Coordinates of C-alpha atoms and ligand atoms in Angstrom, one line a residue:
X4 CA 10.9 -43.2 -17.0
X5 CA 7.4 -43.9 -18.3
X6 CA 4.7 -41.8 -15.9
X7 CA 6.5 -38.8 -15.4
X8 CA 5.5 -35.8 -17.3
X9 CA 7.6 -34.5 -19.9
X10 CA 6.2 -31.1 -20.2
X11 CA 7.6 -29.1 -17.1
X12 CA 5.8 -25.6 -16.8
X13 CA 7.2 -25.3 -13.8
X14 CA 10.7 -24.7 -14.8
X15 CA 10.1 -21.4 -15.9
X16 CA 8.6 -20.4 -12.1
X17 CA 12.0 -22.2 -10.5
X18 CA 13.8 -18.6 -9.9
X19 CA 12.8 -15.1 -9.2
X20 CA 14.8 -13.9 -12.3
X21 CA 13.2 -16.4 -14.7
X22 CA 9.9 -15.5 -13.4
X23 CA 10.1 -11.5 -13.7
X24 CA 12.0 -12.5 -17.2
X25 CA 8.8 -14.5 -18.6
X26 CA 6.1 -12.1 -17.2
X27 CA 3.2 -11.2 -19.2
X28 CA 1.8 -8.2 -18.0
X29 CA 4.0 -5.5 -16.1
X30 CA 2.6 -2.6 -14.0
X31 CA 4.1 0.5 -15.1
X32 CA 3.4 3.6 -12.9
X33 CA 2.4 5.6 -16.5
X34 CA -0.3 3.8 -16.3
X35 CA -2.1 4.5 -13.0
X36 CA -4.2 7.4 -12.3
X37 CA -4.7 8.7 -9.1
X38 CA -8.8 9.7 -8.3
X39 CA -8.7 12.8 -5.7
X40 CA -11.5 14.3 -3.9
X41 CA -11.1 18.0 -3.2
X42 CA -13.6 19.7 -0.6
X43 CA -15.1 23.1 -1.0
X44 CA -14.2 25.1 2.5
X45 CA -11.7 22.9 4.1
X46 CA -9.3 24.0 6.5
X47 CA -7.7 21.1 6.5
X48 CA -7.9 17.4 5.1
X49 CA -11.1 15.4 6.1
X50 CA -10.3 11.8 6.6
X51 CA -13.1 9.4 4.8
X52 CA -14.1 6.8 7.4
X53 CA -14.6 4.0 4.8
X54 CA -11.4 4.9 2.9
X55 CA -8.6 4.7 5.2
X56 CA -5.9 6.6 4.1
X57 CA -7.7 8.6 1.7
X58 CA -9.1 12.3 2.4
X59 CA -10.9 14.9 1.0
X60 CA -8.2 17.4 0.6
X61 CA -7.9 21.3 0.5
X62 CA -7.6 23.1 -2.2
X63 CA -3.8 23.9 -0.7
X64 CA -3.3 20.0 0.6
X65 CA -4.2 19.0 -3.1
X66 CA -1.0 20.9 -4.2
X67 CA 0.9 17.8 -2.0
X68 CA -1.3 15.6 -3.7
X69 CA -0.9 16.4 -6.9
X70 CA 3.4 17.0 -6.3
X71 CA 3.5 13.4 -4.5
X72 CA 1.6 11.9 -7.7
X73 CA 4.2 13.3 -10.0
X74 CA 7.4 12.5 -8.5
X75 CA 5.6 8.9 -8.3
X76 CA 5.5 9.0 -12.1
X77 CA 2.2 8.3 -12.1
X78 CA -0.3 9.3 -15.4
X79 CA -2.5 11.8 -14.0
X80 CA -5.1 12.3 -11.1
X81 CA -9.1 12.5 -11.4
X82 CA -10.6 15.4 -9.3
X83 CA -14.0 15.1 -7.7
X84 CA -15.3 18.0 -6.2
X85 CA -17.5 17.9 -2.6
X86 CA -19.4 21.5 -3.0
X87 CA -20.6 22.8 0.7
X88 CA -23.9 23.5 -1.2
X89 CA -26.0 21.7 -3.6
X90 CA -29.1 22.2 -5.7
X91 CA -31.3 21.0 -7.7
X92 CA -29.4 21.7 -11.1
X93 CA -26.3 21.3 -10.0
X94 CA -25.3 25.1 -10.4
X95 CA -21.8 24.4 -8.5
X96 CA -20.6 22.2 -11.6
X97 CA -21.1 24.8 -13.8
X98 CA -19.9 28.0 -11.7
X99 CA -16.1 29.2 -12.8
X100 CA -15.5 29.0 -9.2
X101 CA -17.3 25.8 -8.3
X102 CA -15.1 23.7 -6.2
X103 CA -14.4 21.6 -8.8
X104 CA -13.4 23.7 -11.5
X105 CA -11.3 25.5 -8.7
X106 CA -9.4 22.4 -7.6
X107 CA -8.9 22.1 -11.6
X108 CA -6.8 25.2 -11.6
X109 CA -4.9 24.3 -8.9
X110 CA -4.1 21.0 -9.8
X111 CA -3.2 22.6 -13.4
X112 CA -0.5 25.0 -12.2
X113 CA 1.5 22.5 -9.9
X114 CA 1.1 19.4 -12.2
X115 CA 2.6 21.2 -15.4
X116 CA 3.6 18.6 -18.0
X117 CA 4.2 16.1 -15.4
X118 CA 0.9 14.3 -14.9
X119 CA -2.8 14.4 -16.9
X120 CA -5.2 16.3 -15.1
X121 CA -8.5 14.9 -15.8
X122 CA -12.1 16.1 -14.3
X123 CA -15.2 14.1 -13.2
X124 CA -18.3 15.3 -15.3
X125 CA -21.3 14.5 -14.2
X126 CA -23.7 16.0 -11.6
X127 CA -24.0 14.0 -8.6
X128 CA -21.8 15.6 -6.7
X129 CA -23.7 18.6 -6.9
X130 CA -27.5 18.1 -7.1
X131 CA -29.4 18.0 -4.2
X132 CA -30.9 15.4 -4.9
X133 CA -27.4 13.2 -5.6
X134 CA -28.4 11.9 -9.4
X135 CA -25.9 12.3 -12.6
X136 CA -28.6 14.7 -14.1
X137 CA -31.7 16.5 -13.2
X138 CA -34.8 14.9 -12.8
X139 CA -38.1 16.0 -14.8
X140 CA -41.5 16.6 -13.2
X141 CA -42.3 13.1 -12.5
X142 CA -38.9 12.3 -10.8
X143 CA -37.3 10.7 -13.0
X144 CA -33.9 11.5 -14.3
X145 CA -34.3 13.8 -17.8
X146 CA -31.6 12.3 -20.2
X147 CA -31.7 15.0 -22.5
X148 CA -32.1 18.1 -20.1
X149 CA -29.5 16.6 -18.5
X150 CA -27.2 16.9 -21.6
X151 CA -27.7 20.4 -22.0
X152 CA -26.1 20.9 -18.4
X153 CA -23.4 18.8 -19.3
X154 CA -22.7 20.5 -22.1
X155 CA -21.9 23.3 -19.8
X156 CA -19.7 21.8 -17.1
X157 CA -17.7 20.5 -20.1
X158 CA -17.2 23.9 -21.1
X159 CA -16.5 25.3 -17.4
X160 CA -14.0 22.5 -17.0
X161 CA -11.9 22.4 -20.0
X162 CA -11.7 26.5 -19.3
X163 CA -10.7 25.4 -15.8
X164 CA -7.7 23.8 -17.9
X165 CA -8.8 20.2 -17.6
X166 CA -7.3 17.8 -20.4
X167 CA -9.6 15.0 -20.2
X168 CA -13.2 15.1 -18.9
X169 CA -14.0 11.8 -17.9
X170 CA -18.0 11.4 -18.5
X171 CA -19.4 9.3 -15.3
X172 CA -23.0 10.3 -15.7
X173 CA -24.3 7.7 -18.1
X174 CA -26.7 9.4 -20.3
X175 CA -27.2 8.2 -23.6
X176 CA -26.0 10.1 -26.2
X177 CA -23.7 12.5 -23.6
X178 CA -20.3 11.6 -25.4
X179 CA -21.3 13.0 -28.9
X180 CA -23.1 16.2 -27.0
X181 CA -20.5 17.0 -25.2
X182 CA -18.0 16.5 -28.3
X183 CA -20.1 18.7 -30.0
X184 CA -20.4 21.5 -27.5
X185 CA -16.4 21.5 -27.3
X186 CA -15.8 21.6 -31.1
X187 CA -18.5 24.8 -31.4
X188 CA -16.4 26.3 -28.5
X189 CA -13.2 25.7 -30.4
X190 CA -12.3 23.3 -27.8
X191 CA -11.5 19.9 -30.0
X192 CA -7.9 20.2 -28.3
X193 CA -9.7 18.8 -25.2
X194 CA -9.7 14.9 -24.5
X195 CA -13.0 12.5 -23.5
X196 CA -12.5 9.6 -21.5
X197 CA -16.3 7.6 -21.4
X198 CA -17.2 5.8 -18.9
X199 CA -18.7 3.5 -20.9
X200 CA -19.5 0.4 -19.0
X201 CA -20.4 2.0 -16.0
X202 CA -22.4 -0.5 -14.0
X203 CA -25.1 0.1 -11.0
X204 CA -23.2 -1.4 -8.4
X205 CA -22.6 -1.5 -4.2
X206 CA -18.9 -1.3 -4.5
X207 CA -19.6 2.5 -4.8
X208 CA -20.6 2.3 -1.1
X209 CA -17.7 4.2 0.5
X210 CA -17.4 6.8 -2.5
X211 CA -20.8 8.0 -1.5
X212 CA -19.2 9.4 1.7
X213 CA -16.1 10.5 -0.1
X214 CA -18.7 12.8 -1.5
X215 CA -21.5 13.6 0.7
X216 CA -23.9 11.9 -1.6
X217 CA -27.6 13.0 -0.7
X218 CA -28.8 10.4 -3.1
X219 CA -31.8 8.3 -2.1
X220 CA -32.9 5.0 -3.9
X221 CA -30.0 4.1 -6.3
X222 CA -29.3 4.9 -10.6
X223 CA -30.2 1.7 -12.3
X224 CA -32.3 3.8 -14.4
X225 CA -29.0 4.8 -16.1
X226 CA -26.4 2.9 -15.0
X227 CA -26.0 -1.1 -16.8
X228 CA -26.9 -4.1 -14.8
X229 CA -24.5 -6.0 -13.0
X230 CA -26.3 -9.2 -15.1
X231 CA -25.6 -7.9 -18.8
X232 CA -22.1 -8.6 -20.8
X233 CA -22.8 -7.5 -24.1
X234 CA -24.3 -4.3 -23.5
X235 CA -21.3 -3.1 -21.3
X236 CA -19.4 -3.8 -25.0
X237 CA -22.7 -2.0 -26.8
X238 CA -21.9 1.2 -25.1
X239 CA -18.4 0.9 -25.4
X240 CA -18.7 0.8 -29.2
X241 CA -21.6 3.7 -29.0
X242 CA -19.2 5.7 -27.1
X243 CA -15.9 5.4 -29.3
X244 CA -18.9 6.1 -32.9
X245 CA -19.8 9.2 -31.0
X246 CA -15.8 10.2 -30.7
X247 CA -14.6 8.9 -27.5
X248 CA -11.3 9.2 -26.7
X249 CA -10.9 6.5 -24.2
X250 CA -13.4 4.2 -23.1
X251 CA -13.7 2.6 -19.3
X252 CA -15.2 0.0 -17.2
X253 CA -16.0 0.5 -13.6
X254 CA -16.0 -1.6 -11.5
X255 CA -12.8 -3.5 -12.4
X256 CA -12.6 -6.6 -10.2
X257 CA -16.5 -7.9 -10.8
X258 CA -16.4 -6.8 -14.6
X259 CA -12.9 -8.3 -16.0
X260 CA -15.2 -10.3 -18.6
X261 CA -16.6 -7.3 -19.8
X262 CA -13.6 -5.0 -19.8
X263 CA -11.7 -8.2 -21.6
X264 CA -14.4 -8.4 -24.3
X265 CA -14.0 -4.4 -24.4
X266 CA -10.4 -4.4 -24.1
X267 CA -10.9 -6.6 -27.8
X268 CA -13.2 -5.2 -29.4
X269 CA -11.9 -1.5 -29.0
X270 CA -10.0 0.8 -31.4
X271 CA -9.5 3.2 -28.3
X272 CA -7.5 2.8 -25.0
X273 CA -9.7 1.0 -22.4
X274 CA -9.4 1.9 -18.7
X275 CA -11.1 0.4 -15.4
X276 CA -11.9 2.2 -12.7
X277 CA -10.6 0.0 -9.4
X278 CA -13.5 1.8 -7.1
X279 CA -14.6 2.6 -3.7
X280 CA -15.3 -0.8 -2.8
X281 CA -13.0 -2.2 -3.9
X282 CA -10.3 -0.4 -2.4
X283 CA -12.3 -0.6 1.2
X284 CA -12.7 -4.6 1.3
X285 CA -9.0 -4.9 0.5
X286 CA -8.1 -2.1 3.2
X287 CA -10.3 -3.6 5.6
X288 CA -9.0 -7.5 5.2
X289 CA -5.6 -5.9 5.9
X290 CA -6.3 -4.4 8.9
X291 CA -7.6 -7.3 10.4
X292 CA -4.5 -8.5 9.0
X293 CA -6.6 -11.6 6.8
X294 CA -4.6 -10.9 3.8
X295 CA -0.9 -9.5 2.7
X296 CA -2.0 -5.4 2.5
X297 CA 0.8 -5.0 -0.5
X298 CA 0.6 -8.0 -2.1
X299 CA -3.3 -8.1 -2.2
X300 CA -3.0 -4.4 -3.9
X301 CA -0.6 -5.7 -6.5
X302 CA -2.1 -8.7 -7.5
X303 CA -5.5 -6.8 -7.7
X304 CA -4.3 -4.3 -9.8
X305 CA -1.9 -6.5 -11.9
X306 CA -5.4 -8.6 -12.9
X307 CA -7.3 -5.8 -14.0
X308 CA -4.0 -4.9 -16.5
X309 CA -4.0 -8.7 -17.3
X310 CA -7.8 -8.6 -18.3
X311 CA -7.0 -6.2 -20.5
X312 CA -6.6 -2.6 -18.7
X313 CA -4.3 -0.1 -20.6
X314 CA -4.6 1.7 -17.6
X315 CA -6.2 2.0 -14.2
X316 CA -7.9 4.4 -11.8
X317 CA -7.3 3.5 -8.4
X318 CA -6.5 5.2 -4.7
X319 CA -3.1 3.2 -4.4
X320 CA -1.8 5.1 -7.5
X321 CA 0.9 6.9 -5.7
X322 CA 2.0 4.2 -3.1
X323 CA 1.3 1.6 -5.5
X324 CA 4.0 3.7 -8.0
X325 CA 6.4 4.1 -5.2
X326 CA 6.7 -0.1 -4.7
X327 CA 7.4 -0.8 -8.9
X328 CA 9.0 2.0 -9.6
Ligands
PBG10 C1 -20.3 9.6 -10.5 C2 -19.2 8.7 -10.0 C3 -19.3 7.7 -9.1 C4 -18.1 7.1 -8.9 C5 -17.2 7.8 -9.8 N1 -18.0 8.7 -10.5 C6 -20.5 7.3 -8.2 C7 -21.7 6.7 -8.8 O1 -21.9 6.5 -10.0 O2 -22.6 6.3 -8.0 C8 -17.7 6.0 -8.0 C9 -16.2 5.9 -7.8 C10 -15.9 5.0 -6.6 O3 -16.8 4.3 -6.0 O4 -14.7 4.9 -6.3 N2 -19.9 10.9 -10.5

Protein backbone atom coordinates (compact mmCIF):
# COMPACT_ATOMS: atom_id res chain seq x y z
CA UNK A 1 0.00 0.00 0.00
CA UNK A 2 1.43 3.27 -1.30
CA UNK A 3 2.10 5.79 1.90
CA UNK A 4 3.33 3.49 4.25
CA UNK A 5 6.95 3.34 4.96
CA UNK A 6 8.95 0.62 3.89
CA UNK A 7 11.87 1.07 6.03
CA UNK A 8 10.82 -0.13 9.62
CA UNK A 9 13.62 0.81 12.24
CA UNK A 10 11.46 0.00 14.64
CA UNK A 11 11.49 -3.61 14.22
CA UNK A 12 14.67 -4.03 15.75
CA UNK A 13 13.29 -2.14 19.22
CA UNK A 14 10.02 -4.62 19.09
CA UNK A 15 11.55 -7.06 21.99
CA UNK A 16 13.90 -6.75 24.89
CA UNK A 17 16.09 -9.57 23.42
CA UNK A 18 16.48 -7.89 19.99
CA UNK A 19 17.16 -4.73 21.59
CA UNK A 20 20.10 -5.88 24.15
CA UNK A 21 21.14 -8.12 20.85
CA UNK A 22 21.66 -4.93 18.50
CA UNK A 23 23.15 -2.57 21.18
CA UNK A 24 25.97 -0.44 20.41
CA UNK A 25 27.66 0.46 23.35
CA UNK A 26 27.64 -1.90 26.59
CA UNK A 27 28.75 -0.80 30.04
CA UNK A 28 31.16 -3.17 31.38
CA UNK A 29 32.07 -2.82 35.08
CA UNK A 30 36.15 -2.96 33.84
CA UNK A 31 35.50 0.01 32.85
CA UNK A 32 34.45 2.23 35.74
CA UNK A 33 36.52 3.68 38.23
CA UNK A 34 35.49 4.50 41.49
CA UNK A 35 36.91 8.36 42.77
CA UNK A 36 37.42 8.04 46.83
CA UNK A 37 38.04 10.69 49.19
CA UNK A 38 40.07 9.64 52.24
CA UNK A 39 40.27 12.14 55.35
CA UNK A 40 43.39 12.72 57.41
CA UNK A 41 42.18 12.07 61.36
CA UNK A 42 38.83 10.52 60.91
CA UNK A 43 37.31 8.43 63.36
CA UNK A 44 34.78 7.55 61.38
CA UNK A 45 33.25 8.34 57.88
CA UNK A 46 32.13 12.02 57.24
CA UNK A 47 29.09 12.16 55.15
CA UNK A 48 29.44 15.05 52.25
CA UNK A 49 26.20 17.09 52.38
CA UNK A 50 26.12 17.73 48.64
CA UNK A 51 27.04 14.09 47.73
CA UNK A 52 24.54 11.85 49.24
CA UNK A 53 25.76 8.67 49.74
CA UNK A 54 29.29 9.51 49.31
CA UNK A 55 31.77 10.12 52.43
CA UNK A 56 35.05 10.93 53.25
CA UNK A 57 36.21 7.75 54.58
CA UNK A 58 38.92 6.54 57.18
CA UNK A 59 41.88 5.27 56.41
CA UNK A 60 40.35 1.73 57.98
CA UNK A 61 36.55 2.49 56.26
CA UNK A 62 38.63 2.82 52.89
CA UNK A 63 39.67 -0.83 53.31
CA UNK A 64 35.54 -1.55 52.81
CA UNK A 65 35.73 0.68 50.07
CA UNK A 66 38.23 -0.49 48.28
CA UNK A 67 37.00 -4.54 49.06
CA UNK A 68 33.32 -3.49 47.94
CA UNK A 69 34.92 -1.97 44.63
CA UNK A 70 36.64 -5.24 43.81
CA UNK A 71 34.16 -7.81 44.37
CA UNK A 72 32.05 -5.18 42.04
CA UNK A 73 34.66 -5.84 39.39
CA UNK A 74 35.17 -2.54 38.96
CA UNK A 75 38.76 -1.09 37.18
CA UNK A 76 40.18 0.73 39.99
CA UNK A 77 39.46 3.68 42.49
CA UNK A 78 40.97 7.34 42.43
CA UNK A 79 42.05 8.54 46.04
CA UNK A 80 41.89 12.17 47.02
CA UNK A 81 43.28 12.99 50.13
CA UNK A 82 41.45 15.92 52.74
CA UNK A 83 44.78 16.74 54.90
CA UNK A 84 43.61 18.36 58.54
CA UNK A 85 46.40 20.94 57.65
CA UNK A 86 47.30 22.93 54.74
CA UNK A 87 49.94 25.35 53.62
CA UNK A 88 51.13 27.28 51.33
CA UNK A 89 53.24 24.67 49.31
CA UNK A 90 51.27 22.10 49.78
CA UNK A 91 53.90 20.12 52.09
CA UNK A 92 51.08 17.33 52.92
CA UNK A 93 51.29 16.04 49.16
CA UNK A 94 54.66 15.55 49.29
CA UNK A 95 55.14 14.07 53.00
CA UNK A 96 55.62 10.00 52.98
CA UNK A 97 52.94 10.10 55.42
CA UNK A 98 50.62 12.77 54.00
CA UNK A 99 47.16 11.52 54.04
CA UNK A 100 47.18 10.83 50.63
CA UNK A 101 50.14 8.91 50.15
CA UNK A 102 48.94 7.01 53.37
CA UNK A 103 45.49 6.08 52.00
CA UNK A 104 47.77 4.92 48.89
CA UNK A 105 49.23 2.25 50.98
CA UNK A 106 46.28 1.15 52.31
CA UNK A 107 44.33 0.95 49.38
CA UNK A 108 47.55 -0.97 47.77
CA UNK A 109 47.59 -3.88 50.30
CA UNK A 110 43.79 -4.71 50.21
CA UNK A 111 43.21 -4.10 46.41
CA UNK A 112 46.18 -6.55 45.31
CA UNK A 113 45.77 -7.46 41.58
CA UNK A 114 42.14 -6.93 41.77
CA UNK A 115 41.51 -3.19 40.99
CA UNK A 116 44.05 -0.11 39.66
CA UNK A 117 44.91 2.08 42.34
CA UNK A 118 45.39 5.45 40.90
CA UNK A 119 46.22 8.89 42.86
CA UNK A 120 45.10 12.51 42.36
CA UNK A 121 48.29 14.76 41.69
CA UNK A 122 47.84 18.02 42.03
CA UNK A 123 47.92 20.46 44.93
CA UNK A 124 44.62 21.85 45.78
CA UNK A 125 43.89 19.65 48.23
CA UNK A 126 46.66 20.78 50.20
CA UNK A 127 47.52 24.45 49.72
CA UNK A 128 46.16 26.87 51.82
CA UNK A 129 45.22 28.76 49.55
CA UNK A 130 43.12 25.76 47.49
CA UNK A 131 44.99 26.38 43.84
CA UNK A 132 46.65 23.25 41.78
CA UNK A 133 50.11 25.00 42.33
CA UNK A 134 51.74 27.69 44.29
CA UNK A 135 51.27 31.07 43.47
CA UNK A 136 54.31 33.62 42.82
CA UNK A 137 54.69 37.01 44.51
CA UNK A 138 52.01 38.69 42.62
CA UNK A 139 49.34 35.95 43.26
CA UNK A 140 49.22 34.35 40.54
CA UNK A 141 49.58 30.72 40.11
CA UNK A 142 53.65 29.93 39.06
CA UNK A 143 53.37 27.19 36.30
CA UNK A 144 56.72 26.28 36.41
CA UNK A 145 57.40 26.35 40.29
CA UNK A 146 54.60 24.52 40.37
CA UNK A 147 56.14 21.66 38.32
CA UNK A 148 58.96 21.26 40.45
CA UNK A 149 56.51 20.37 43.32
CA UNK A 150 54.82 18.06 41.25
CA UNK A 151 57.64 16.44 40.31
CA UNK A 152 57.83 15.48 43.88
CA UNK A 153 54.35 14.22 44.83
CA UNK A 154 54.81 12.05 41.76
CA UNK A 155 57.68 10.61 43.27
CA UNK A 156 55.98 10.38 46.95
CA UNK A 157 53.09 8.71 45.29
CA UNK A 158 54.34 6.07 42.99
CA UNK A 159 56.70 5.07 46.30
CA UNK A 160 53.35 5.06 48.09
CA UNK A 161 52.71 2.22 45.42
CA UNK A 162 50.29 4.14 43.24
CA UNK A 163 49.99 2.74 39.51
CA UNK A 164 48.67 5.54 37.78
CA UNK A 165 48.93 9.27 38.77
CA UNK A 166 46.21 10.99 37.29
CA UNK A 167 47.57 14.71 36.69
CA UNK A 168 44.36 17.19 37.58
CA UNK A 169 46.49 20.32 38.07
CA UNK A 170 46.62 21.66 34.53
CA UNK A 171 49.94 23.11 34.16
CA UNK A 172 51.46 23.31 30.92
CA UNK A 173 54.08 21.22 30.35
CA UNK A 174 53.36 18.98 33.76
CA UNK A 175 52.89 15.56 31.81
CA UNK A 176 56.50 15.57 30.23
CA UNK A 177 57.94 16.94 33.84
CA UNK A 178 56.52 14.56 35.68
CA UNK A 179 57.49 11.66 32.99
CA UNK A 180 60.73 12.91 33.31
CA UNK A 181 61.15 13.00 37.01
CA UNK A 182 59.82 9.19 37.15
CA UNK A 183 62.19 7.94 34.38
CA UNK A 184 65.42 9.66 36.47
CA UNK A 185 63.90 7.95 39.53
CA UNK A 186 63.79 4.61 37.70
CA UNK A 187 60.19 4.84 37.95
CA UNK A 188 59.03 4.42 33.92
CA UNK A 189 57.07 1.25 35.36
CA UNK A 190 54.55 3.90 36.69
CA UNK A 191 51.39 4.88 34.56
CA UNK A 192 50.09 8.74 33.64
CA UNK A 193 46.58 9.39 33.14
CA UNK A 194 46.23 13.43 31.95
CA UNK A 195 43.63 15.20 32.55
CA UNK A 196 43.82 16.74 29.55
CA UNK A 197 40.72 18.64 28.83
CA UNK A 198 40.09 19.64 32.08
CA UNK A 199 37.69 22.49 31.91
CA UNK A 200 36.93 25.59 34.61
CA UNK A 201 33.59 24.63 35.38
CA UNK A 202 30.59 24.84 38.43
CA UNK A 203 29.79 21.22 38.22
CA UNK A 204 32.91 20.99 40.62
CA UNK A 205 30.61 22.72 43.27
CA UNK A 206 30.00 19.76 45.58
CA UNK A 207 33.68 18.37 45.18
CA UNK A 208 34.89 21.52 46.79
CA UNK A 209 33.27 20.26 50.15
CA UNK A 210 34.35 16.69 49.47
CA UNK A 211 37.60 18.38 50.09
CA UNK A 212 37.52 21.27 52.22
CA UNK A 213 38.57 23.52 49.45
CA UNK A 214 39.83 26.95 50.98
CA UNK A 215 39.95 28.26 47.41
CA UNK A 216 38.78 31.84 46.72
CA UNK A 217 38.01 33.23 43.23
CA UNK A 218 38.10 30.23 40.79
CA UNK A 219 41.20 28.58 38.22
CA UNK A 220 40.41 29.85 34.75
CA UNK A 221 43.87 30.96 34.70
CA UNK A 222 44.68 27.26 34.14
CA UNK A 223 41.88 25.40 33.61
CA UNK A 224 40.18 25.59 29.50
CA UNK A 225 36.99 27.48 28.99
CA UNK A 226 33.74 26.03 28.92
CA UNK A 227 33.51 28.07 25.24
CA UNK A 228 36.63 26.41 23.41
CA UNK A 229 36.41 22.81 21.41
CA UNK A 230 39.49 22.61 19.80
CA UNK A 231 41.83 23.34 22.41
CA UNK A 232 40.27 20.70 24.75
CA UNK A 233 41.67 18.27 21.53
CA UNK A 234 45.06 20.71 21.52
CA UNK A 235 45.96 19.52 24.98
CA UNK A 236 44.88 16.20 24.48
CA UNK A 237 47.44 15.74 21.63
CA UNK A 238 50.15 17.97 23.80
CA UNK A 239 49.58 15.57 26.49
CA UNK A 240 49.75 12.03 24.66
CA UNK A 241 53.60 14.07 22.52
CA UNK A 242 54.70 14.54 26.05
CA UNK A 243 54.04 10.61 26.94
CA UNK A 244 50.70 10.34 28.33
CA UNK A 245 49.36 7.30 29.13
CA UNK A 246 45.72 7.99 29.02
CA UNK A 247 44.16 11.17 28.30
CA UNK A 248 40.67 12.54 30.02
CA UNK A 249 37.95 14.98 29.74
CA UNK A 250 36.20 16.31 32.79
CA UNK A 251 33.37 17.18 32.91
CA UNK A 252 31.63 14.42 30.92
CA UNK A 253 28.00 15.32 30.40
CA UNK A 254 28.66 19.23 29.15
CA UNK A 255 31.86 18.15 27.12
CA UNK A 256 30.73 14.89 25.02
CA UNK A 257 31.69 17.06 21.79
CA UNK A 258 35.00 17.49 22.95
CA UNK A 259 35.70 14.04 24.45
CA UNK A 260 34.07 12.61 20.95
CA UNK A 261 36.56 14.73 18.89
CA UNK A 262 39.25 13.45 21.57
CA UNK A 263 37.91 10.06 21.68
CA UNK A 264 38.97 10.33 17.49
CA UNK A 265 41.76 11.87 17.31
CA UNK A 266 43.62 9.83 20.15
CA UNK A 267 46.23 7.02 19.86
CA UNK A 268 45.71 6.66 23.77
CA UNK A 269 42.67 5.47 25.90
CA UNK A 270 40.38 8.46 26.55
CA UNK A 271 38.49 8.65 29.92
CA UNK A 272 35.83 11.25 31.33
CA UNK A 273 35.49 12.18 34.52
CA UNK A 274 31.43 12.04 35.39
CA UNK A 275 32.07 14.84 38.34
CA UNK A 276 30.76 16.34 41.43
CA UNK A 277 27.94 17.99 39.79
CA UNK A 278 27.01 15.95 37.98
CA UNK A 279 26.50 13.19 40.22
CA UNK A 280 24.65 15.87 42.79
CA UNK A 281 21.91 17.13 40.15
CA UNK A 282 21.07 13.53 39.32
CA UNK A 283 20.97 12.63 43.17
CA UNK A 284 19.03 15.45 43.97
CA UNK A 285 16.22 15.10 40.98
CA UNK A 286 15.84 11.57 42.44
CA UNK A 287 15.11 12.53 45.69
CA UNK A 288 12.51 14.73 44.85
CA UNK A 289 11.66 11.72 42.92
CA UNK A 290 11.59 13.98 39.33
CA UNK A 291 13.44 11.35 37.59
CA UNK A 292 14.02 7.31 37.63
CA UNK A 293 17.40 7.42 40.30
CA UNK A 294 18.77 4.05 38.33
CA UNK A 295 17.77 4.64 35.14
CA UNK A 296 18.89 8.30 35.06
CA UNK A 297 22.50 6.86 36.34
CA UNK A 298 22.63 4.43 33.43
CA UNK A 299 21.67 6.35 30.72
CA UNK A 300 24.10 9.05 31.97
CA UNK A 301 26.87 6.93 32.12
CA UNK A 302 26.00 4.76 29.04
CA UNK A 303 26.19 8.42 26.91
CA UNK A 304 29.49 9.35 28.07
CA UNK A 305 30.75 5.47 26.81
CA UNK A 306 28.60 6.29 23.63
CA UNK A 307 30.45 9.66 23.00
CA UNK A 308 33.33 7.91 23.00
CA UNK A 309 34.58 7.00 26.78
CA UNK A 310 36.86 3.90 27.10
CA UNK A 311 36.21 4.39 30.49
CA UNK A 312 34.65 6.44 33.15
CA UNK A 313 35.27 8.06 36.68
CA UNK A 314 32.30 8.31 38.49
CA UNK A 315 30.80 7.89 42.38
CA UNK A 316 28.12 5.17 41.17
CA UNK A 317 31.09 2.89 40.15
CA UNK A 318 30.35 0.28 42.66
CA UNK A 319 26.46 0.31 42.69
CA UNK A 320 26.48 1.10 39.18
CA UNK A 321 28.76 -2.41 38.70
CA UNK A 322 26.43 -4.32 41.04
CA UNK A 323 23.19 -3.53 38.51
CA UNK A 324 25.16 -4.87 34.98
CA UNK A 325 27.08 -7.13 36.36
C1 LIG B 1 41.72 18.91 41.30
C2 LIG B 1 40.46 18.20 41.02
C3 LIG B 1 39.16 18.72 41.06
C4 LIG B 1 38.32 17.65 40.76
C5 LIG B 1 39.10 16.53 40.57
N1 LIG B 1 40.42 16.88 40.72
C6 LIG B 1 38.68 20.06 41.42
C7 LIG B 1 38.99 21.23 40.60
O1 LIG B 1 39.75 21.19 39.64
O2 LIG B 1 38.46 22.30 40.93
C8 LIG B 1 36.83 17.74 40.69
C9 LIG B 1 36.13 16.42 40.71
C10 LIG B 1 34.67 16.51 40.92
O3 LIG B 1 34.07 17.60 40.91
O4 LIG B 1 34.06 15.45 41.10
N2 LIG B 1 42.49 18.23 42.26
Amino acid sequence: MSGFPTVRPRRLRSTPALRRLVAETRLHPAELVLPVFVREGAGAPVPISSMPGVVQHTTDTLKGAVADAAAAGIGGIMLFGVPEHKDAEGSGATDPDGILNLATRVAVAEAGDALVVQTDLCLDEFTDHGHCGVLDAAGAVDNDATLVRYRDMALAQAEAGSQLLGLSGMMDGQVAAIRDALDTAGRSDVALLAYSGKYASAFYGPFREAVQSSLQGDRRTYQLDAANRREGVREAMLDVAEGADVVMVKPAMSYLDVLADTAAASPVPVWAYQVSGEYAMIEAAAAHGWIDRRRAIEESVLGIRRAGADAVLTYWATELAGWIR
